CSV table of C-alpha atoms and ligand atoms in Angstrom, one decimal:
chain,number,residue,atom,x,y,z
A,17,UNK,CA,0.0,0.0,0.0
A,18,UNK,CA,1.4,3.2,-1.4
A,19,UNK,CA,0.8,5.1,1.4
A,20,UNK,CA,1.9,3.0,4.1
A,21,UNK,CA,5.3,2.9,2.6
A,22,UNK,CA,4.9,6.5,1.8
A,23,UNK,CA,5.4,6.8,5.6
A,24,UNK,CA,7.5,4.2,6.8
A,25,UNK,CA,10.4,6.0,3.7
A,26,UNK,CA,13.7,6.6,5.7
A,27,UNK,CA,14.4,10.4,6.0
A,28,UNK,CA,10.7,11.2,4.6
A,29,UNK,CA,9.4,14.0,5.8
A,30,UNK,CA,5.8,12.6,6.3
A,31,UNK,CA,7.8,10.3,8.9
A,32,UNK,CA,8.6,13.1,10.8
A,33,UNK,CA,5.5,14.6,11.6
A,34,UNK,CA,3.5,11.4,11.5
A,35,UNK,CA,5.1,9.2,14.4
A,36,UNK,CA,5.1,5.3,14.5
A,37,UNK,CA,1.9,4.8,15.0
A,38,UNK,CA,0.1,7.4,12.5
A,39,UNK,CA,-0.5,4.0,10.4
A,40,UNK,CA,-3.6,4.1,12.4
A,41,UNK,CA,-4.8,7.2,11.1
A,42,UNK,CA,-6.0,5.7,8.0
A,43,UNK,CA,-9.2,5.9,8.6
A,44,UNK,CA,-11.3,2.8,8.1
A,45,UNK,CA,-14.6,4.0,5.6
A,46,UNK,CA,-16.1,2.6,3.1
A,47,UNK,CA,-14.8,1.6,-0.2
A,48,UNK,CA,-16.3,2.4,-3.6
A,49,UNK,CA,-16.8,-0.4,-6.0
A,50,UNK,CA,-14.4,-0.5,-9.3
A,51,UNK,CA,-15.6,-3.6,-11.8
A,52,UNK,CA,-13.8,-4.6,-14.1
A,53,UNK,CA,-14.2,-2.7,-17.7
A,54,UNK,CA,-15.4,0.3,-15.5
A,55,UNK,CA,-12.5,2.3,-14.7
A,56,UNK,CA,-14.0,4.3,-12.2
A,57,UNK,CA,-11.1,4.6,-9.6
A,58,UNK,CA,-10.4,8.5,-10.9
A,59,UNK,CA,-14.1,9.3,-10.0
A,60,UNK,CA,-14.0,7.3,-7.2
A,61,UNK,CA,-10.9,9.0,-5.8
A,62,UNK,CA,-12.2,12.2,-6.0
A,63,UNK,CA,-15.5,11.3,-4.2
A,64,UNK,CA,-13.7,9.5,-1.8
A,65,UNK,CA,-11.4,13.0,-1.3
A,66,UNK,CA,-14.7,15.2,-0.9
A,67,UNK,CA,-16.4,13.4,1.5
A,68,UNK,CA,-13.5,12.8,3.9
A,69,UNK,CA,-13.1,16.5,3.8
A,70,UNK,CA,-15.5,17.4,6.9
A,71,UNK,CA,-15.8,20.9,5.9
A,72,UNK,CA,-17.2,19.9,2.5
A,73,UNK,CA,-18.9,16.8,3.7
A,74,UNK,CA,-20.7,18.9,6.5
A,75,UNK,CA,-21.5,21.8,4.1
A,76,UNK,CA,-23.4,19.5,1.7
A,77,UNK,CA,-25.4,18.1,4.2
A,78,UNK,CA,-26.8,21.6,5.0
A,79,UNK,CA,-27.4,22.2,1.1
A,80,UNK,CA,-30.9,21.4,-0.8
A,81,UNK,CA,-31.7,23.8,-3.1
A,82,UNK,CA,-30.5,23.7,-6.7
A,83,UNK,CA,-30.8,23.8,-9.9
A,84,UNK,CA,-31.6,20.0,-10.9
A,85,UNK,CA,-30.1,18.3,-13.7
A,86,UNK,CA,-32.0,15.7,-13.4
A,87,UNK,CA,-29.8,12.4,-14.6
A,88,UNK,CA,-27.5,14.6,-15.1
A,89,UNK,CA,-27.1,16.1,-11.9
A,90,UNK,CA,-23.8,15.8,-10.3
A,91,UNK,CA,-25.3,17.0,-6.8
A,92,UNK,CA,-28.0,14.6,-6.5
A,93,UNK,CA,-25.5,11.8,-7.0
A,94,UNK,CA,-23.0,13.3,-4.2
A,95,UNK,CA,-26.0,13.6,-2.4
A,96,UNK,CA,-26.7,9.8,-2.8
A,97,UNK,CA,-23.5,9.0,-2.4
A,98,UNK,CA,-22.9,10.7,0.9
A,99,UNK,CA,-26.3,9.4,2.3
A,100,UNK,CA,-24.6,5.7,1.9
A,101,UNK,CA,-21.3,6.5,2.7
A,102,UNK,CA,-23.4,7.4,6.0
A,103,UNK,CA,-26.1,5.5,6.3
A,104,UNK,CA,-25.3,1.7,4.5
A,105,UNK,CA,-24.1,-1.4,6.1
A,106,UNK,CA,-22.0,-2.5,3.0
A,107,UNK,CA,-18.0,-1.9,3.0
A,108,UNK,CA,-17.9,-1.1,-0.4
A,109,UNK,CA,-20.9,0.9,-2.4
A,110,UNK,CA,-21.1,1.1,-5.8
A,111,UNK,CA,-20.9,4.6,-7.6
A,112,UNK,CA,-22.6,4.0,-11.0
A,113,UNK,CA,-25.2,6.6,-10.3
A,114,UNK,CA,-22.5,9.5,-9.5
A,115,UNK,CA,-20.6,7.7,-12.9
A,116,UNK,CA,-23.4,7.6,-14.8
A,117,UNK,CA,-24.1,11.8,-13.8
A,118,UNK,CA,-20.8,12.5,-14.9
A,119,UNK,CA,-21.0,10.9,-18.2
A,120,UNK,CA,-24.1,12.6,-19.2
A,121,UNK,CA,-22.6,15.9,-17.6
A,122,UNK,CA,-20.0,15.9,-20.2
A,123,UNK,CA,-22.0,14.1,-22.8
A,124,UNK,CA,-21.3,16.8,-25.4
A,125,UNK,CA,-17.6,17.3,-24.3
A,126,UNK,CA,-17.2,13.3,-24.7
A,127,UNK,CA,-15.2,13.9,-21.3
A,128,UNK,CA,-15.5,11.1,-18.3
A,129,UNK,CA,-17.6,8.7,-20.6
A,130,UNK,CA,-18.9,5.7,-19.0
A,131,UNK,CA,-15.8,2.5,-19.7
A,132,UNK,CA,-13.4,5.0,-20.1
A,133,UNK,CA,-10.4,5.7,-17.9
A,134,UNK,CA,-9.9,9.7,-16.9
A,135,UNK,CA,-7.7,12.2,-15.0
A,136,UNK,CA,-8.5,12.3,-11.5
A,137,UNK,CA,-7.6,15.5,-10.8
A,138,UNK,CA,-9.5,16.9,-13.4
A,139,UNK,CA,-12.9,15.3,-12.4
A,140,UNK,CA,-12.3,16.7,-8.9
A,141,UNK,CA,-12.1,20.0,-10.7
A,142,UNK,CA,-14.8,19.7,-12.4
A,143,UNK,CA,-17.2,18.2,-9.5
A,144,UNK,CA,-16.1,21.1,-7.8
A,145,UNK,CA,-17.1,23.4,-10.7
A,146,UNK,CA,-20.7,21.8,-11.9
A,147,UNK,CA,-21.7,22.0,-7.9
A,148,UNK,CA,-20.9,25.8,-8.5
A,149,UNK,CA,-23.6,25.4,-11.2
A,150,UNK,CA,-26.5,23.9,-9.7
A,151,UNK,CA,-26.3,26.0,-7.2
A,152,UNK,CA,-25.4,29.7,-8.7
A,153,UNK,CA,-26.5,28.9,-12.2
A,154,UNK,CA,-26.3,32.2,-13.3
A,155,UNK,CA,-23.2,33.3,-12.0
A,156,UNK,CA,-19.8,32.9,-14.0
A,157,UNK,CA,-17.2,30.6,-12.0
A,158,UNK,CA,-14.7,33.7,-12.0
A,159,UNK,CA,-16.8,35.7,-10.7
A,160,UNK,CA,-18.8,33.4,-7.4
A,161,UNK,CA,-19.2,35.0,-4.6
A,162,UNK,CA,-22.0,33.1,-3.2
A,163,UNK,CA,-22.3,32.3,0.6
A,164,UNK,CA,-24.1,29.1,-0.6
A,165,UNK,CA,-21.9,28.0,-3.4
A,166,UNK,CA,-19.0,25.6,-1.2
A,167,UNK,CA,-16.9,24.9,-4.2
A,168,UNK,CA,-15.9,28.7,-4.3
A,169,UNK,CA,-16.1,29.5,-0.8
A,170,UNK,CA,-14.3,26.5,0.4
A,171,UNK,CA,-12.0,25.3,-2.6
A,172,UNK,CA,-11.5,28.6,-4.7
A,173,UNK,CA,-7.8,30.4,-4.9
A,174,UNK,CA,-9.1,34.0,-6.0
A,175,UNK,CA,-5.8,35.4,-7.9
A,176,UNK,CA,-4.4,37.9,-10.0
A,177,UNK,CA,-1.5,38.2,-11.9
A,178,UNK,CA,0.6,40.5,-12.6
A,179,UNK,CA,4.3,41.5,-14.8
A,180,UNK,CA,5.9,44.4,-12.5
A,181,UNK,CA,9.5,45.2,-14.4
A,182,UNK,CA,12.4,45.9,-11.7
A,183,UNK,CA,14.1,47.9,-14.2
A,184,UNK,CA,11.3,50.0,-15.7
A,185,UNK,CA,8.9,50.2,-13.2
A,186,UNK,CA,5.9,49.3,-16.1
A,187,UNK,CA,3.6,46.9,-14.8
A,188,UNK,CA,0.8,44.9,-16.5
A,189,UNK,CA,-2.7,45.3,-16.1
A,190,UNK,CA,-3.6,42.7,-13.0
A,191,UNK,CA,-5.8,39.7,-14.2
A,192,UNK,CA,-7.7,38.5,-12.1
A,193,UNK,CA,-8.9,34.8,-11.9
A,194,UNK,CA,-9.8,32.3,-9.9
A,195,UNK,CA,-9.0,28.6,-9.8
A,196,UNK,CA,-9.5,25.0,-7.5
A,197,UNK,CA,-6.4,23.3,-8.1
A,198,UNK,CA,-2.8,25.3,-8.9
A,199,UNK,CA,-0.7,22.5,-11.0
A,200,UNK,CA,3.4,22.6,-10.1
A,201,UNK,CA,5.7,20.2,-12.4
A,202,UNK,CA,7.4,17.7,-10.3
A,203,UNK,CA,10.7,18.3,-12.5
A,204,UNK,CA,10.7,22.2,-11.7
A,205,UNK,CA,9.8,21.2,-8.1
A,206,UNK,CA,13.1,18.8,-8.5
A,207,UNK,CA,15.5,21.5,-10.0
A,208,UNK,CA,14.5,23.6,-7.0
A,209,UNK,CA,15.4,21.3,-4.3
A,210,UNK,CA,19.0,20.8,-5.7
A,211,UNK,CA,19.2,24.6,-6.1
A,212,UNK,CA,18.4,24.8,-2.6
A,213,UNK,CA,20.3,22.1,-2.0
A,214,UNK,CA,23.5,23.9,-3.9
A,215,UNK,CA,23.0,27.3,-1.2
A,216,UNK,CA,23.7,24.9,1.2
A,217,UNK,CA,20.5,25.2,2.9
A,218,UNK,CA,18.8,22.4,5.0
A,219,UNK,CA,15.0,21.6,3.2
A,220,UNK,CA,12.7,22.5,6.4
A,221,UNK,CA,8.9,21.3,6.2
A,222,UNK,CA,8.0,24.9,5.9
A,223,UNK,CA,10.1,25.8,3.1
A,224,UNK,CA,7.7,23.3,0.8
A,225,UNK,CA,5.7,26.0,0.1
A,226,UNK,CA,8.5,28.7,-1.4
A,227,UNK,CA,10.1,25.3,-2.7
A,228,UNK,CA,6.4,25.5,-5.2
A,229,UNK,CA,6.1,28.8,-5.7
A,230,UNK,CA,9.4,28.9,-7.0
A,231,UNK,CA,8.8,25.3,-9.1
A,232,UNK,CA,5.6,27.5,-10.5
A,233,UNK,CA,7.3,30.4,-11.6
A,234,UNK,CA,10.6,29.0,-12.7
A,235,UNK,CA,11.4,29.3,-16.3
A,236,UNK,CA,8.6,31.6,-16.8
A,237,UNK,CA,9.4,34.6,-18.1
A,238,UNK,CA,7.7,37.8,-19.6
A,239,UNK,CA,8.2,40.5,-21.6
A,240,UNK,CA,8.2,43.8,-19.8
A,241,UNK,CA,5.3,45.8,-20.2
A,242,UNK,CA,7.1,48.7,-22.0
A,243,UNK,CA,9.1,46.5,-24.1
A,244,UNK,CA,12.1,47.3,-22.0
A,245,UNK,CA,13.9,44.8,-23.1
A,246,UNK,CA,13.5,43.2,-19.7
A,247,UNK,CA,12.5,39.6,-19.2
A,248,UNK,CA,10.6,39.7,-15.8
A,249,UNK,CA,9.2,36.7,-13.9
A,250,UNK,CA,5.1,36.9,-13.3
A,251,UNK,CA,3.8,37.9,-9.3
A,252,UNK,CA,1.1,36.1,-8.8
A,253,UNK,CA,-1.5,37.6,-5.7
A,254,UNK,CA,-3.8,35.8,-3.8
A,255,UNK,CA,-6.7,38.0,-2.5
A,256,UNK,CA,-8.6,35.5,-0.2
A,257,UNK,CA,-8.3,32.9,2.4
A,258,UNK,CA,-9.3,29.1,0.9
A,259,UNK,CA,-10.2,26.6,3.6
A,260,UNK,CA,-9.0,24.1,1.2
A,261,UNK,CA,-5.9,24.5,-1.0
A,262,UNK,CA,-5.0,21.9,-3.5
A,263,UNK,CA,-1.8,21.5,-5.5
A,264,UNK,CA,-1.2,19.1,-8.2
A,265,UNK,CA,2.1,17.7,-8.8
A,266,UNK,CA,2.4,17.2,-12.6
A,267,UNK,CA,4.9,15.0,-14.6
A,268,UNK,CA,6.7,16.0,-17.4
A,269,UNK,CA,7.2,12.3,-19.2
A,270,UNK,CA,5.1,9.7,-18.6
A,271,UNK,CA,8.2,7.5,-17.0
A,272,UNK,CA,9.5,9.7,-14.5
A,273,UNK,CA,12.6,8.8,-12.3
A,274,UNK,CA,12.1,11.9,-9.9
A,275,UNK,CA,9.1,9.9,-8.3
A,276,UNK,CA,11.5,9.2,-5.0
A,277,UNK,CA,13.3,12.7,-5.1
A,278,UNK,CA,9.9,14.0,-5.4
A,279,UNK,CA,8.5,12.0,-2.4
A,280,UNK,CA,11.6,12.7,-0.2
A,281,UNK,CA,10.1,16.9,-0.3
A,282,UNK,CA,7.0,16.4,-0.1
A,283,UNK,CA,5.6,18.1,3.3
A,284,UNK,CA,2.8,17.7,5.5
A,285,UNK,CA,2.3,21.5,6.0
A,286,UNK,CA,2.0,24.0,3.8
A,287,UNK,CA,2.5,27.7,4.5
A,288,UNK,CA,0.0,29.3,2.5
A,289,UNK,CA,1.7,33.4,2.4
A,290,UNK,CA,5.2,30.9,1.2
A,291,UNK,CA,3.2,29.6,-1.9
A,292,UNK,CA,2.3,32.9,-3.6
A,293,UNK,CA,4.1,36.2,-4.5
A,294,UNK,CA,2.0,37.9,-1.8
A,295,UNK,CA,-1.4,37.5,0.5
A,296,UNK,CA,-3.9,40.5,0.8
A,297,UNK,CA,-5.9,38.5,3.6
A,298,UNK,CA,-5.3,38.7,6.7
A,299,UNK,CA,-5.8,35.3,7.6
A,300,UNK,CA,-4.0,34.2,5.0
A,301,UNK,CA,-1.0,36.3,6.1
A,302,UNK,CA,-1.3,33.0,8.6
A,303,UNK,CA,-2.5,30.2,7.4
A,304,UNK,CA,-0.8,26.8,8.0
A,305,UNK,CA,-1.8,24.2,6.6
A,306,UNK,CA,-2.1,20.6,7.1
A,307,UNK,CA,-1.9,17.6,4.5
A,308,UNK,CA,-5.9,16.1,4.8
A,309,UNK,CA,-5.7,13.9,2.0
A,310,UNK,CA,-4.2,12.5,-1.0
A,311,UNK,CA,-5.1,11.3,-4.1
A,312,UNK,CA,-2.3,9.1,-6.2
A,313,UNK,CA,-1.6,7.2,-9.2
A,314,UNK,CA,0.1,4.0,-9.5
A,315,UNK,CA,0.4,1.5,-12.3
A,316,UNK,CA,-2.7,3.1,-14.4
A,317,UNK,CA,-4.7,3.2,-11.0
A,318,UNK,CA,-6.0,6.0,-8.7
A,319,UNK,CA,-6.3,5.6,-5.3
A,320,UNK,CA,-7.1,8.3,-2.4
A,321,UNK,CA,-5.8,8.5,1.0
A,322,UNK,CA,-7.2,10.6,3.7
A,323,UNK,CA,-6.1,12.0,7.4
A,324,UNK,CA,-9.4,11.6,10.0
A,325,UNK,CA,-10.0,15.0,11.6
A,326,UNK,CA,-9.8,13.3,14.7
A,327,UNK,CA,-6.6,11.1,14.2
A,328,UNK,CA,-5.0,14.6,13.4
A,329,UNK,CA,-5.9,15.5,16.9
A,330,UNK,CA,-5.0,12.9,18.7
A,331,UNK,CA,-1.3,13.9,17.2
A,332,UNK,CA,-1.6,17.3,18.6
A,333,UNK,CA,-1.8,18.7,15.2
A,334,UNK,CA,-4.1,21.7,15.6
A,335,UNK,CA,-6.5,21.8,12.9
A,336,UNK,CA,-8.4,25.2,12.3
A,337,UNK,CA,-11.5,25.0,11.3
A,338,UNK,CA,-10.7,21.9,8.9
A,339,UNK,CA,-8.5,23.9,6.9
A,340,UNK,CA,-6.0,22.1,5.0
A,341,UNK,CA,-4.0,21.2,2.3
A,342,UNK,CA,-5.2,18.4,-0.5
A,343,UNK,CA,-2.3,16.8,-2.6
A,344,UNK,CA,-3.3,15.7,-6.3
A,345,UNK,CA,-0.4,13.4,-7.4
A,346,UNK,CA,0.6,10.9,-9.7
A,347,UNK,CA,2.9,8.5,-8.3
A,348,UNK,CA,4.3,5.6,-10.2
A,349,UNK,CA,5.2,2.9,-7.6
A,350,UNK,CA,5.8,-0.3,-8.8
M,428,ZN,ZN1,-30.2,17.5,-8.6
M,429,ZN,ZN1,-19.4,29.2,-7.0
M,430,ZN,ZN1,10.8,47.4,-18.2
């Protein structure tokens, strides 16, 4: 199991902050069926991921009204869904109906088709965005600011970005956007670490963020504004406070032999101000946080793994509010 050895790595930093023992803090819950022929597992990973997420879980619970999609409808079957993960006496449930939504969601995109393997990372994104729909129908996913709508007010980084030249002084016009999951390649994560590691400074867990803000903006240059001549890296701002920030790691080939250099940096915290140029919010000016859950892929498989709220605890890790960190990642063990 991926995880388990995840933790037990020598010199891992998940080790550290997860003593001998942590093994219990997978959380026994209910499995989600995977037939053969059905290649559900990136679907099932990212409903797996949601409903371990007690803020989300707990905010769905409270929601009824929507805009119904009928057959189609993506919150009725994460309704269902939830309901059994709650309510049924079976260990594993099946997840057709939630499937079967998906499919005829993205009918006319021919995305997440019913036999057909997908990205879980994307679904996840995209769960995340069509509950934005049935709920605020009429509202672009830019531009949510709905109290109701928990894919924005939970999940959503609001950004801008902007070119500022250190020579000049032009700067771009900001754009502003928003987004659910920020994407970091696991090679510029890589190069990173071994600059680091060429300063001669010691990788500390709370450095992971800076490590992917710098992994994210590496290589990417811009022109200057005023056509300076100037090649000037992008700032990117983020204006709010997400109870849940996600970050998927990204391979550049599809054999990758980074996937242990990669592991060895991963951290359990994440210091949300270290991950962007600069934080407006106050509370982000703060924030901390902790790894909740996982999702991985292995040897054309998905599988999710997932920190109980209360197993954190008993490791004195303080949790705010559920806040927390959600790694999307594709690991090729085996
Ligand atoms: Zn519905
Ligand atoms: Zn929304
Ligand atoms: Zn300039």
């Amino acid at each position: 199991m991926a995880w388990v050895k995840f933790l037990r790595k020598p010199g891992g930093n998940l080790g550290k902050v997860y003593q001998p023992g942590s093994i219990l803090s997978l959380a026994p819950t209910k499995g989600l069926l995977n037939e053969p022929g059905q290649n559900s597992c990136f679907l099932n990973s990212a409903v797996q991921v949601l409903w371990q997420l007690d803020i989300f879980r707990r905010s769905l619970r409270g929601l009824t009204g929507h805009v119904c999609q009928g057959d189609a409808c993506i919150f009725c079957a994460l309704k269902a869904i939830f309901s059994q993960f709650q309510h049924s006496r079976e260990k594993a449930l099946p997840s057709d109906n939630m499937r079967h939504a998906l499919a005829e969601s993205f009918k006319d995109e021919q995305r997440f088709q019913l036999g057909f393997m997908d990205d879980a990372a994307e679904c996840f994104e995209n769960i995340l965005e069509r509950i934005h729909f049935h709920l605020v129908p009429n509202s672009d996913t830019d531009m949510c600011t709905s109290k109701s709508c928990i894919s924005h007010q939970k999940f959503a980084m609001t950004l801008y970005e902007q070119c500022v030249c250190r020579s000049c002084g032009a700067s771009s016009d900001p754009l502003p956007f928003t987004e659910f999951v920020r994407y970091i390649s696991t090679t510029a994560l890589c190069n990173e670490v071994e600059r680091m590691m060429e300063r001669h400074e010691r990788l500390k867990p709370e450095m992971f963020a800076e490590l992917l803000q710098a992994a994210n903006t590496a290589d990417d240059y811009r022109k200057c504004p005023s056509n300076c001549g100037q090649k000037i890296k992008i700032r990117r701002v983020l204006m709010n406070c997400p109870e849940i920030v996600t970050i998927g790691l990204v391979w550049d080939s599809e054999h990758s032999d980074l996937t242990e250099e990669v592991m060895r940096n991963l951290a359990t915290q994440l210091y949300l101000p270290g991950l962007f140029y600069r934080v407006t919010d106050e509370n982000a000016k703060n924030s901390e946080l902790f790894l909740v859950g996982m999702i991985c892929y292995t040897s054309r498989h998905y599988c999710a793994f997932a920190f109980h709220t209360k197993s954190l605890l008993n490791l004195n890790i303080p949790l705010e509010l559920g806040h927390g960190y959600l790694l999307l990642i594709e690991l090729f063990f085996l």
